[in-house]
Coordinates of C-alpha atoms and ligand atoms in Angstrom, one line a residue:
X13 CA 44.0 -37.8 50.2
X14 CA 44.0 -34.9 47.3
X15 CA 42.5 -37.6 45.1
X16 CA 39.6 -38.4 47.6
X17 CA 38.8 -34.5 47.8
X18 CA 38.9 -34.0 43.9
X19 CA 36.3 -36.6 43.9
X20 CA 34.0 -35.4 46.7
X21 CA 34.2 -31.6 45.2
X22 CA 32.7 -33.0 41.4
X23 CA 29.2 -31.7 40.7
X24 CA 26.6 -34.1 41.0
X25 CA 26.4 -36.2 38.1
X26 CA 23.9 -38.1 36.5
X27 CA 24.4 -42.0 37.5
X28 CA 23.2 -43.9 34.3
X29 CA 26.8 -43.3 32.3
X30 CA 27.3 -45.6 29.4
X31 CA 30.9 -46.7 28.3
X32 CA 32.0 -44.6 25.1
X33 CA 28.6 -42.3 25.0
X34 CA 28.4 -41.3 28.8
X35 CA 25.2 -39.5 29.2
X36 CA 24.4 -38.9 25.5
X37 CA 21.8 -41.6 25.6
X38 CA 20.1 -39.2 28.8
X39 CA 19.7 -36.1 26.1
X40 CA 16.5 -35.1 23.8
X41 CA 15.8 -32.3 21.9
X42 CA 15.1 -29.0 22.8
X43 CA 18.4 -29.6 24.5
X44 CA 17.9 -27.3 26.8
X45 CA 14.5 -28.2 28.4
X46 CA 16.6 -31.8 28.3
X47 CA 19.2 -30.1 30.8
X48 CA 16.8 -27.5 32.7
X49 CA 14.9 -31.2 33.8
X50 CA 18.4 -32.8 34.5
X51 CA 19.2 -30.1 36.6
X52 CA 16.1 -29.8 38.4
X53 CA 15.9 -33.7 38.9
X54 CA 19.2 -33.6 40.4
X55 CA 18.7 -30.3 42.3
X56 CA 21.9 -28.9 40.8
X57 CA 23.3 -25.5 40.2
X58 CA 26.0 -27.4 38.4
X59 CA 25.9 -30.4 36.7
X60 CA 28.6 -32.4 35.4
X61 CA 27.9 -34.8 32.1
X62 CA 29.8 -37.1 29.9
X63 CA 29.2 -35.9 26.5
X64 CA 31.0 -38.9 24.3
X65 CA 34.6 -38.0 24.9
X66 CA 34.2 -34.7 26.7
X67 CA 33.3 -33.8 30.1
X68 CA 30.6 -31.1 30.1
X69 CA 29.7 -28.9 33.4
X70 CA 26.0 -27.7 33.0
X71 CA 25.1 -24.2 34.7
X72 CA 21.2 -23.4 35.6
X73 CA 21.9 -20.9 38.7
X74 CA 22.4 -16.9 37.8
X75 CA 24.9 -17.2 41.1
X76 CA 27.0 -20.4 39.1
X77 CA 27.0 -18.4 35.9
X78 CA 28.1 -15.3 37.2
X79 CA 31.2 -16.8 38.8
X80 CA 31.7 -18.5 35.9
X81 CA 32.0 -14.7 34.1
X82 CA 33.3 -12.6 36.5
X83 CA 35.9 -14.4 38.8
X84 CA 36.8 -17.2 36.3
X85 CA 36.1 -15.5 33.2
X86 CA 39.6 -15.4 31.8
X87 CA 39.4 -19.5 32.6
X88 CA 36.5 -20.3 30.5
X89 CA 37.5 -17.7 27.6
X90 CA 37.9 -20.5 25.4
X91 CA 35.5 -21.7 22.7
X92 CA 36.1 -26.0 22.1
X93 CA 37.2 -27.0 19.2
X94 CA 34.3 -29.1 17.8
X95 CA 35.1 -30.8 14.5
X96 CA 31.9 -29.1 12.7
X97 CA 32.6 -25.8 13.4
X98 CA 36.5 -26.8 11.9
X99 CA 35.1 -26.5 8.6
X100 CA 32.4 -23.6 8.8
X101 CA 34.9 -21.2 10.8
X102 CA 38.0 -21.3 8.3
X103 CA 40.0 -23.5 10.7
X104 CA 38.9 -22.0 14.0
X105 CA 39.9 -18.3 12.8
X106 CA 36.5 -16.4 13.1
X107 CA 35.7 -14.6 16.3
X108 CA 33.0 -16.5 17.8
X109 CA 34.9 -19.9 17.5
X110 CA 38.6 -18.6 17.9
X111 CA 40.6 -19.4 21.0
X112 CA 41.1 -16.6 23.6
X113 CA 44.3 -15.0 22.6
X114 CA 45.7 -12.4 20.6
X115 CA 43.6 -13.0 17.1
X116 CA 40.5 -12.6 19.0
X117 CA 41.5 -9.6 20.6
X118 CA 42.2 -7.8 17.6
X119 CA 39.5 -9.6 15.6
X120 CA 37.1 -8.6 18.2
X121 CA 38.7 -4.7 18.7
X122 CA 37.9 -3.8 15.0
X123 CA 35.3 -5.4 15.0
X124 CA 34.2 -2.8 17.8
X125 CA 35.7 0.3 16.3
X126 CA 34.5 -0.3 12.6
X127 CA 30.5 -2.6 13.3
X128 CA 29.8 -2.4 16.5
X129 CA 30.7 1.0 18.2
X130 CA 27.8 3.9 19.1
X131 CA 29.3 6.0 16.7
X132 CA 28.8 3.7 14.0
X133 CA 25.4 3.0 15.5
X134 CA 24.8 6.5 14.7
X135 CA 25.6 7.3 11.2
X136 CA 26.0 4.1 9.3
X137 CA 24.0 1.7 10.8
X138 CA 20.9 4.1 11.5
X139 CA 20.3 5.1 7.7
X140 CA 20.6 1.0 6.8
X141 CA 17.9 0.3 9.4
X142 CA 15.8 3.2 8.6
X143 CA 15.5 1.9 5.3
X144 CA 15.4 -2.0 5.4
X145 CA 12.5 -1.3 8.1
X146 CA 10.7 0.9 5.8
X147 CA 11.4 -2.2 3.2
X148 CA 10.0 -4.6 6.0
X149 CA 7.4 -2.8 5.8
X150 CA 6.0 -1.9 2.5
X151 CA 6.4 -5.8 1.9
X152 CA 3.9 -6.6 5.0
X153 CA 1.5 -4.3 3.8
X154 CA 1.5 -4.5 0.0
X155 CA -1.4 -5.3 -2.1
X156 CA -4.6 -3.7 -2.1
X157 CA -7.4 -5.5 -4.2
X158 CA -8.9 -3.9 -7.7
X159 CA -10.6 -1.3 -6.1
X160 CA -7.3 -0.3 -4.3
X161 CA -8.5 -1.3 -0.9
X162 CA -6.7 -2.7 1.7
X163 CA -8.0 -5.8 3.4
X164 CA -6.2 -8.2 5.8
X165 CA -4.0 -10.0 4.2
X166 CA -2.1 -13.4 5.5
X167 CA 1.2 -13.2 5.6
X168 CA 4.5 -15.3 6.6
X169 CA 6.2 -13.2 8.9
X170 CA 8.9 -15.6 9.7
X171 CA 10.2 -14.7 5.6
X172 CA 9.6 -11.0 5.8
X173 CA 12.0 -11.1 9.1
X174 CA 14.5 -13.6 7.7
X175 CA 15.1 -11.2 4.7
X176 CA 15.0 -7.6 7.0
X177 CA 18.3 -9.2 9.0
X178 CA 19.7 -10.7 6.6
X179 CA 19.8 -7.7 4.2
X180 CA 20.5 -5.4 7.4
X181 CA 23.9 -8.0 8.2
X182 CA 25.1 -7.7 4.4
X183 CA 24.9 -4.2 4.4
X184 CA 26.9 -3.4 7.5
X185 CA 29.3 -5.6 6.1
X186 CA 29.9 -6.0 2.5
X187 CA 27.6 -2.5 1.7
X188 CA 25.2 -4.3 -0.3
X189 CA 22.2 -6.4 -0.1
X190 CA 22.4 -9.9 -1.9
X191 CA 19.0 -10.4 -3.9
X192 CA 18.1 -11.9 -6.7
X193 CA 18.0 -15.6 -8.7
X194 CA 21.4 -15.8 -8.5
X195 CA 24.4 -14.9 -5.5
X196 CA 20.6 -14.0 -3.4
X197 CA 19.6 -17.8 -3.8
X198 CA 22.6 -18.6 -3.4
X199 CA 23.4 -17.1 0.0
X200 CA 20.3 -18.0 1.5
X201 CA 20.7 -21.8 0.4
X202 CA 24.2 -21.3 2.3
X203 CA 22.3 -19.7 5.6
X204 CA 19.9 -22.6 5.6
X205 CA 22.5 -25.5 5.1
X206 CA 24.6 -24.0 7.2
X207 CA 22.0 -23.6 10.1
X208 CA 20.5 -27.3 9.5
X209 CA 23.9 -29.3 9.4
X210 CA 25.7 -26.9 12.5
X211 CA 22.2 -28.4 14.0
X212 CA 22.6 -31.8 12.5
X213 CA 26.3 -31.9 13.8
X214 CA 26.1 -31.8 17.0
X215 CA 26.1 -35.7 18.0
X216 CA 29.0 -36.3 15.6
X217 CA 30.8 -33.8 17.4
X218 CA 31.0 -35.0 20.4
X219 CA 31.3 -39.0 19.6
X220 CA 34.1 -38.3 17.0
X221 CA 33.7 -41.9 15.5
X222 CA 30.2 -41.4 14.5
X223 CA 31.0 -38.7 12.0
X224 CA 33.2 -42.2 9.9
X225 CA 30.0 -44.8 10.8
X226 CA 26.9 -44.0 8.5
X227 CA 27.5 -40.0 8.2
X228 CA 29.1 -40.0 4.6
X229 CA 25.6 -37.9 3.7
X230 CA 26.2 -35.2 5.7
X231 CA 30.2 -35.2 5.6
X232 CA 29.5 -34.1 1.6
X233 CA 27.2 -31.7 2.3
X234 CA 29.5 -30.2 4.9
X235 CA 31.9 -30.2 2.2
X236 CA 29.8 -28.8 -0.8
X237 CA 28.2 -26.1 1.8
X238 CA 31.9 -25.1 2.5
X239 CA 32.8 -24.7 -1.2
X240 CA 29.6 -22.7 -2.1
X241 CA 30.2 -20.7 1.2
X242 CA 33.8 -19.5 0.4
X243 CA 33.0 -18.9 -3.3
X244 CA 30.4 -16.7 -2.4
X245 CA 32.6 -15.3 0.3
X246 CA 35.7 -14.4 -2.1
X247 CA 33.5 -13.0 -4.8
X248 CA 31.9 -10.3 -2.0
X249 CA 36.0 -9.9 -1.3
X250 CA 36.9 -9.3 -4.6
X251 CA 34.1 -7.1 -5.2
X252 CA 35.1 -4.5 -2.3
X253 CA 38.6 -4.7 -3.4
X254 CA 38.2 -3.7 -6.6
X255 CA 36.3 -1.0 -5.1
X256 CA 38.7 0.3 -3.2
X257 CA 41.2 0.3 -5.5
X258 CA 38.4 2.4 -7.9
X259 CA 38.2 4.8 -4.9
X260 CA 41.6 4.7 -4.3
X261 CA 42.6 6.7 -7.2
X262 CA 39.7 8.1 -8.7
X263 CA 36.5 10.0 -7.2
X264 CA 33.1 8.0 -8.6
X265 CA 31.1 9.1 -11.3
X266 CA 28.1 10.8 -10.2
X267 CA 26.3 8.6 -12.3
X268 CA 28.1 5.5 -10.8
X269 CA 26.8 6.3 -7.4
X270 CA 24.1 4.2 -6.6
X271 CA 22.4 2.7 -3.4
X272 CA 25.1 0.7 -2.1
X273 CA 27.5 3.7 -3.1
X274 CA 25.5 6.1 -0.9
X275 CA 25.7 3.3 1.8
X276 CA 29.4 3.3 1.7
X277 CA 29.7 7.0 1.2
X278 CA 27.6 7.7 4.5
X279 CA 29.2 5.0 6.3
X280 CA 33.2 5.9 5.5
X281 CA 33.5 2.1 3.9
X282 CA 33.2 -1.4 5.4
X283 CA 34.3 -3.5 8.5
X284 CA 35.7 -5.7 5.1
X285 CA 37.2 -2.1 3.7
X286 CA 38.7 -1.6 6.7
X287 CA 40.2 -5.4 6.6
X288 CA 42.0 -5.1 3.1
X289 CA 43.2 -1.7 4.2
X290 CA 45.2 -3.7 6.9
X291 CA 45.9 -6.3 4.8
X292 CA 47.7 -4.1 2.6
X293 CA 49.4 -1.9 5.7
X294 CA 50.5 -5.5 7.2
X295 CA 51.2 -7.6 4.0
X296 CA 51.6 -11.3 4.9
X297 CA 50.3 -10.8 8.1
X298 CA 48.3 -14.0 9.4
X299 CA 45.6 -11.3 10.8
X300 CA 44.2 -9.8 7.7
X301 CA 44.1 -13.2 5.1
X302 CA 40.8 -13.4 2.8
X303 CA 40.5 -16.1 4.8
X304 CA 40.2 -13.9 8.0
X305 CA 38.1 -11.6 6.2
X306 CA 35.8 -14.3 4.8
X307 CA 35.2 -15.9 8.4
X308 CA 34.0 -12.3 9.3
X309 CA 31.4 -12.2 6.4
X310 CA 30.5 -15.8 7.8
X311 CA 30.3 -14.9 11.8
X312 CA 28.3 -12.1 11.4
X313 CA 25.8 -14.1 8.9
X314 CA 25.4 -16.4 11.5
X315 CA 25.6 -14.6 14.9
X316 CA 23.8 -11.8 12.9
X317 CA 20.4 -13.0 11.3
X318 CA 19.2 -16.1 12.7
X319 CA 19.2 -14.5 16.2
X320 CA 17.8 -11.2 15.4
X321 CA 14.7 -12.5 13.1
X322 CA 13.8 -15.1 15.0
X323 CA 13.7 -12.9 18.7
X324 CA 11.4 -10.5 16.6
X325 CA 9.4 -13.5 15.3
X326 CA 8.7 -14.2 19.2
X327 CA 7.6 -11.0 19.8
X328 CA 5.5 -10.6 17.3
X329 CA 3.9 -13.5 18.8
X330 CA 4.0 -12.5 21.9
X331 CA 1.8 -9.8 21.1
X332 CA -0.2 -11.2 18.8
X333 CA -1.4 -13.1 22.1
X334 CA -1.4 -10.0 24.1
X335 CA -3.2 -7.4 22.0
X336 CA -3.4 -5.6 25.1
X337 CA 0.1 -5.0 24.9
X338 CA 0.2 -4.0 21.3
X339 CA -2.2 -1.3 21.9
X340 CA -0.1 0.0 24.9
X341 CA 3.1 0.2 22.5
X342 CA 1.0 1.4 19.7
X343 CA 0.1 4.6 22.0
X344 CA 3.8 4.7 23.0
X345 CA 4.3 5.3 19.6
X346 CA 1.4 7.6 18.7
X347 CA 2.5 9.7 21.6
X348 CA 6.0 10.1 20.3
X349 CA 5.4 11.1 17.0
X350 CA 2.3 12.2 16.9
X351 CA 1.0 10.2 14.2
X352 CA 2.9 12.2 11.4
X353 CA 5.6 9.5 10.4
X354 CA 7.2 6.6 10.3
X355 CA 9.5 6.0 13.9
X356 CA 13.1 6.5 13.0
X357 CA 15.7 5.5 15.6
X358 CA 16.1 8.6 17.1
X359 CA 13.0 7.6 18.8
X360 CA 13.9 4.7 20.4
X361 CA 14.9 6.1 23.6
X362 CA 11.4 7.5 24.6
X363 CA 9.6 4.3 23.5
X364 CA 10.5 2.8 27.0
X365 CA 7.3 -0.1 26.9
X366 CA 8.9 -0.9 23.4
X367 CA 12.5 -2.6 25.0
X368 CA 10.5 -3.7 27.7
X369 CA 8.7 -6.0 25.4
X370 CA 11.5 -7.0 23.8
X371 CA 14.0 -7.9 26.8
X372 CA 10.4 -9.6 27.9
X373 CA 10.9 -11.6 24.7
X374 CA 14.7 -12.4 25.2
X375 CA 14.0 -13.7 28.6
X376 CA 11.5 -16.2 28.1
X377 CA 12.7 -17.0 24.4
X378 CA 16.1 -16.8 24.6
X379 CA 17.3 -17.3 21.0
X380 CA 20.6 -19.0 21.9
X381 CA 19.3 -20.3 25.3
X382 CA 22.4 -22.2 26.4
X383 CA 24.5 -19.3 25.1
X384 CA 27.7 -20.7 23.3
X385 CA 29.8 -23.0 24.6
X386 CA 33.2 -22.3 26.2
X387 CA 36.0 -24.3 27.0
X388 CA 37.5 -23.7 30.8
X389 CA 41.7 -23.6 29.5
X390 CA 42.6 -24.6 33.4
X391 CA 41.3 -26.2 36.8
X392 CA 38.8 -24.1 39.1
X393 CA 36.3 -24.0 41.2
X394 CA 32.5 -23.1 40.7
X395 CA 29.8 -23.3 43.4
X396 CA 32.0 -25.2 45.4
X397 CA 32.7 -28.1 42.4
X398 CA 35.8 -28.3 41.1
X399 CA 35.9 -28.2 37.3
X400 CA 38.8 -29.9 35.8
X401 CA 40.7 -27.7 32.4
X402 CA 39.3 -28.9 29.2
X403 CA 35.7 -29.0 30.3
X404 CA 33.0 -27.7 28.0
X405 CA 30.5 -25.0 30.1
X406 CA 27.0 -25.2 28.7
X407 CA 25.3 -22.7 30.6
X408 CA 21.3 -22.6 30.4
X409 CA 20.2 -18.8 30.5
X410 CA 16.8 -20.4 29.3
X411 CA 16.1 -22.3 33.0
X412 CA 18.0 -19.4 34.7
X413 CA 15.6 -16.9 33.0
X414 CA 12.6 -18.5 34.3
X415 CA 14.1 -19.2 37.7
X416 CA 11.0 -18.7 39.9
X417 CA 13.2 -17.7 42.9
X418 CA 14.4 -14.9 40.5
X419 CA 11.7 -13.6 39.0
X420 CA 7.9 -12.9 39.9
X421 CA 5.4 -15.5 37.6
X422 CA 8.6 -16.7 35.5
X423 CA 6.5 -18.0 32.9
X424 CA 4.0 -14.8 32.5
X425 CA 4.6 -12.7 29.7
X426 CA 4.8 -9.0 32.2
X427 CA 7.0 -6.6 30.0
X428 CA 6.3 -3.9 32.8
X429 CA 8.7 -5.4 34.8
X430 CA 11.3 -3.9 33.7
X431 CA 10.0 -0.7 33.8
X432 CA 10.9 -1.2 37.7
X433 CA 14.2 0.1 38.0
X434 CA 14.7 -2.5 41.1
X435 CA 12.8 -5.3 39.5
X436 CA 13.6 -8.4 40.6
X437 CA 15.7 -10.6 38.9
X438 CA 16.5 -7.5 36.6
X439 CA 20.4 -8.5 36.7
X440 CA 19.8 -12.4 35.6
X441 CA 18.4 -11.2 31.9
X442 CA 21.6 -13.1 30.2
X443 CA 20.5 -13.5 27.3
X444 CA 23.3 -11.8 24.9
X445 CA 26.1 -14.2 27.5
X446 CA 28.4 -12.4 29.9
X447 CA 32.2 -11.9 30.1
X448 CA 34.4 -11.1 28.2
X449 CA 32.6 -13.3 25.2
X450 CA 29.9 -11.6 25.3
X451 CA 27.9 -11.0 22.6
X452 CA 29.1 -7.5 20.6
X453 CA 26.1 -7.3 18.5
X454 CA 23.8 -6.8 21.4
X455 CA 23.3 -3.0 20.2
X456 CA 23.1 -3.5 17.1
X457 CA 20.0 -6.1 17.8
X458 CA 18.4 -4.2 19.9
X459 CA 18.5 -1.2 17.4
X460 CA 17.3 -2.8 14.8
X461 CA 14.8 -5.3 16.4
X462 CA 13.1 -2.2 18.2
X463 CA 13.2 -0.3 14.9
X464 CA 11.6 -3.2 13.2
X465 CA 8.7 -4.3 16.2
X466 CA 8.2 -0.7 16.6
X467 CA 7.5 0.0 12.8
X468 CA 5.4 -3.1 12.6
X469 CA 3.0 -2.1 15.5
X470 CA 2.5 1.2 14.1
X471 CA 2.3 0.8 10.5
X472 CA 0.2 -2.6 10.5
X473 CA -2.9 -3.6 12.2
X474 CA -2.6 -7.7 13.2
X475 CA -5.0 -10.1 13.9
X476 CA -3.9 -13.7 14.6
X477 CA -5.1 -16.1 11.5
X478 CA -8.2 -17.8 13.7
X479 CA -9.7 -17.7 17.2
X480 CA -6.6 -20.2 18.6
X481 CA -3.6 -18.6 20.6
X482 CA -0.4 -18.3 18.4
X483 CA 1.7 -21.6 18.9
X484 CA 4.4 -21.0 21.2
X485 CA 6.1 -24.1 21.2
X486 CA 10.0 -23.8 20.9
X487 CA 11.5 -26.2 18.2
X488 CA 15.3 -27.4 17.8
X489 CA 17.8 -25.6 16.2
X490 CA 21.1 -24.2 16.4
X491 CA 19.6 -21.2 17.7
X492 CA 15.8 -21.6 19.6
X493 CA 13.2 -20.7 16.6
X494 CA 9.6 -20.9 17.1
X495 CA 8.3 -24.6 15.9
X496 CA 5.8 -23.0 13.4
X497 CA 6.9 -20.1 11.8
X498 CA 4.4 -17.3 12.1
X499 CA 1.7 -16.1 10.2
X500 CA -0.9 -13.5 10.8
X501 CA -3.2 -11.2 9.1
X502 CA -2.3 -7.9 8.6
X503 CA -3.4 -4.5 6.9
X504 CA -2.0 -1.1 6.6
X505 CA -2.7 1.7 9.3
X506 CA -2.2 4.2 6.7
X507 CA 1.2 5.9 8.0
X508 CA 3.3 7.6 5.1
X509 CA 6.2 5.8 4.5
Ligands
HEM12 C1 18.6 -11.1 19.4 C2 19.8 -11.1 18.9 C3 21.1 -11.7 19.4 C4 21.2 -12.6 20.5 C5 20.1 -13.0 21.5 C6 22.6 -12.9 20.6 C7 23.2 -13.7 21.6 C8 24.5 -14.1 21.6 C9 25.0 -15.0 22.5 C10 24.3 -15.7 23.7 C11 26.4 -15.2 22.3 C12 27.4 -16.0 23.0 C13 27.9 -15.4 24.3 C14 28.8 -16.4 25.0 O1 29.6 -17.0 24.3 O2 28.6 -16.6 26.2 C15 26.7 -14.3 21.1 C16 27.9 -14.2 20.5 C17 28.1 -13.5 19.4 N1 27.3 -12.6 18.8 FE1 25.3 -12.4 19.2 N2 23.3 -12.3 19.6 C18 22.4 -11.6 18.8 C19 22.6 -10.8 17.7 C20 23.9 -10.6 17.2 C21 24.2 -9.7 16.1 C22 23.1 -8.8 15.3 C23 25.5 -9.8 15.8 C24 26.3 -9.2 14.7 C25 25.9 -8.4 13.8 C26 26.1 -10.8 16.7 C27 27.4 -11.1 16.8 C28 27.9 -12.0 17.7 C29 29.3 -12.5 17.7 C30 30.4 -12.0 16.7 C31 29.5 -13.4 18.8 C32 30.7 -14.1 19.2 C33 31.5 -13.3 20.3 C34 32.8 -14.0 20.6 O3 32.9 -15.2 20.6 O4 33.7 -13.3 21.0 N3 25.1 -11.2 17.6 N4 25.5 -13.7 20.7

C-alpha cells in the first residue's frame, strides 16, 4: 500500500526514458528553454527526470521553489557531488560546491564578515569600484583622432566588462589586479578553460562511463587546467603571506607603498589575510589549508566575474534597444549630480530607475537561470510530489521569471515596474537563488554593476553598430551569456574623470 502511494505522489515524468541515459536523449541546449518547454508540455510545477544515473526534480512554479527554500530548505542544503566540479573545487572544499555542514558555515561566516558585509561594502569595496569604473571607462572612451577629436568609436564591450569584474574580484581578494603577458594571460586562459570545460562537462557528469569512452581530450585538459589553476593560486598565496609577515614586523616604506598597498591599507587586509591569520591561530586545522584558501580565490573567480560582466553586458543591450530608457537614466543621473562629476557610489541610492533596469535585466536574463544545483540530503514533499533523498533540484528561475501569471507582459523589457512598491510578481525576482544558499555576492553585484551601467550611461554616448536591434539571443554556457558578444559605438560625453 505505502509502495502504491510513493508511486502515485512522483511528479509527472516524461514517458520516453531510455535504459542507462533516462531522459538525457530529451535535453538540448540552452538547457533551460529545454526544461521551461518540458515543463510546459507536461503542465508541471515539478518535474521529475532521469538524468543518466541520477534522478533530477525540475522546478518552474515561484510557489514549488519557495517551498523548496523556506520549509525544506535545510533538506535541499546540499550541493551533488558531480565528478567535474571534484577537480575544479579542491575536492569539494570551496563554498559553492561544499556539503551543508560545518565547513560551509564557517567558510561562508568569514566570507560575510571579511567580502561580503555592508561595512566592507563601504570602505574597501567602494574605493576598488570607484576606480576600476573610472578604468572601465577611460578604456571605452579612449582615442580621439589627430586633431584630438572624439568620434564614435566601435568597441567590444563584452572585453571591457570581462576585465572591470575580473580586476574588481582580484582585488577584493588577493589586493591586486592580475595584468600583463604573463600571470594576466595566464589567469584569463584559466577563467576561460575553466568556464568552457565546467560547460563541456556536464554530460560526463551525469553518465559517469562517458567521461572513460572517447573523453581522454578533455580528461587532460581538465587536468592541465587544474595544474595551471593551483600554481597560479599558490603563487597569489605566497605572495600575501610574505606580505604579512613584511607587515608583521615592520611598518612599509613610504616608498614601498604602491596601488595595491593603498588597497590593502584602506581595506585592513584580505579575505586571504584574514585566512592565513587563522591558519596560523589554528595550525593544522583542516579549515584554513592553502588548499581552503586557494578554493576561495577560485569560487569567487567563478561566482564572481562571469556573472557580474555578463548581466551588465545584457543591460547594456537592453538599452541599447531602448534608448528611451537610456535617456531616462541618463537624466536620473544628471539630476543627481548635476553634471559636475563622475557618479560615485554614494549615489546609488537616489538613482532609483538605475536598479530598476538592472533587476529588469536579471529577470529576463538571468545569468545562472537554473540557479545551482542542490542535492535534497532526505525524503520530502514538494507541491504535493514526494521527492525521494539524493535527488538533484534544478530549479528554472528563467521560466519562473517570465511566468505570465506572475508578471504583467513577461517578455517586455518595463523596468518601471519595479518602481511599484506592490508590483506584481515583485517577490518571484530569484535571480541571486533563495535559502540559505543563496548567493552572498548579491551586494556586491549590484554595487558594482550599478556603478559600472551608471558610469557608462553618463560618461558615453551609444549608438548600436547599424540600423538592426542588438541580438538578444541567449547562448550556452555555464552561466547564460549573450550568443554574440556586444559591440556598439560609443564617444565621450565629456564628464571629468
Ligand atoms: C549578477 C551577478 C550574480 C548573480 C546573478 C549570481 C547568482 C548566483 C546564484 C543563482 C547562485 C546559486 C544560488 C543557489 O544555489 O540557489 C550563486 C551562488 C554564489 N555566488 Fe553569486 N551571483 C552573482 C554575483 C556574485 C558575486 C559578485 C560573487 C562574489 C564576489 C558571488 C559569489 C557567489 C558564491 C560564493 C555562491 C555560492 C554560495 C553557496 O553555495 O553557499 N556571486 N550566485
Amino acid at each position: 500500500m505505502s509502495a502504491q502511494l510513493d508511486l502515485l505522489q512522483r511528479p509527472p515524468s516524461p514517458p520516453r526514458g531510455l535504459p542507462i541515459v533516462g531522459h538525457l536523449h530529451l535535453l538540448s541546449l540552452p538547457l533551460h528553454r529545454c526544461l521551461s518547454r518540458l515543463a510546459s508540455l507536461h503542465n508541471a510545477p515539478v518535474l521529475l527526470l532521469r538524468l543518466g544515473s541520477r534522478p533530477a526534480a525540475v522546478i518552474s512554479s515561484h510557489a514549488a521553489a519557495e517551498e523548496c527554500f523556506t520549509k525544506h530548505d535545510l533538506t535541499f542544503a546540499n550541493r551533488p557531488s558531480l565528478p567535474s566540479s571534484k577537480r575544479l573545487s579542491y575536492n569539494f572544499t570551496t563554498l559553492v560546491a561544499a556539503p551543508y555542514g560545518p565547513h560551509w558555515r564557517n567558510l561562508r561566516r568569514i566570507a560575510a564578515e571579511e567580502l561580503f558585509s555592508f561595512s566592507r561594502l563601504n570602505s574597501a569595496s567602494s574605493f576598488v569600484f570607484n576606480e576600476e569604473v573610472r578604468r572601465l571607462i577611460r578604456r571605452l572612451g579612449s582615442g580621439g583622432d589627430a586633431a584630438g577629436l572624439f568620434r564614435n568609436k566601435q568597441v567590444d564591450v563584452r572585453a571591457a566588462l570581462e576585465e572591470l569584474a575580473l580586476n574588481a574580484v582580484m582585488r577584493l581578494t588577493v589586493g591586486r589586479r592580475c595584468e600583463g603577458e604573463g600571470e594576466g594571460r595566464r589567469l584569463r586562459w584559466v577563467v576561460k578553460e575553466g568556464f568552457e570545460l565546467a560547460r563541456e562537462s556536464g554530460v560526463g557528469d551525469l553518465l559517469p562511463f562517458l567521461r572513460w569512452v572517447g573523453n581522454g581530450g578533455r580528461e587532460r585538459r581538465m587536468v592541465r587546467l587544474e595544474k595551471e589553476a593551483d600554481q597560479l593560486f599558490q603563487m597569489l598565496v605566497e605572495e600575501r603571506r610574505r606580505r604579512d609577515d613584511t607587515l608583521g614586523r615592520s611598518r612599509l616604506k613610504e616608498e614601498d607603498v604602491g596601488e595595491e598597498e593603498e588597497d590593502s591599507q584602506r581595506r585592513k587586509g584580505t579575505i586571504v589575510d584574514r585566512m592565513l591569520e587563522l591558519q596560523v591561530i589554528s595550525p593544522g586545522s583542516a579549515s584554513y589549508t592553502d588548499d581552503v584558501i586557494k578554493g576561495l580565490i577560485l569560487t569567487m573567480i567563478a561566482a564572481g566575474t562571469d556573472t557580474t560582466a555578463e548581466t551588465l553586458e545584457w543591460a547594456m543591450s537592453l538599452l541599447l534597444n531602448h534608448p528611451q530608457a537610456l535617456e531616462k537614466a541618463r537624466s536620473e543621473i544628471e539630476a543627481q549630480v548635476n553634471g559636475q562629476r563622475l557618479i560615485d557610489d554614494s549615489d546609488l541610492g537616489n538613482l532609483p530607475y538605475l536598479q530598476c533596469i538592472l533587476r529588469e535585466t536579471l529577470r529576463l536574463y538571468p545569468v545562472a537561470p537554473l540557479l545551482l544545483p542542490h542535492e535534497s540530503s532526505g525524503d520530502c514533499t514538494v507541491a504535493g510530489f514526494h521527492i525521494p533523498r539524493g535527488t538533484m533540484l534544478l530549479v528554472n528561475a528563467y521560466h519562473i521569471q517570465r511566468d505570465l501569471a506572475l508578471w504583467e507582459e513577461a517578455a517586455s523589457f518595463k523596468p518601471e515596474r519595479f518602481m511599484e512598491t506592490a508590483a506584481v510578481g515583485r517577490g518571484s525576482m530569484m535571480a541571486f537563488g533563495m535559502g540559505r544558499r543563496r548567493c552572498p555576492g548579491e551586494g556586491v553585484a549590484m554595487r558594482l554593476m550599478g556603478l559600472a551601467l551608471g558610469a557608462m550611461v553618463q560618461c558615453l554616448e551609444w549608438r548600436r553598430v547599424g540600423p538592426e536591434e542588438v541580438d538578444m539571443e541567449e547562448g550556452a554556457g555555464m552561466t547564460m551569456p549573450k550568443a554574440t558578444p556586444l559591440e556598439a559605438l560609443c564617444m565621450p560625453r565629456g564628464i571629468l574623470l
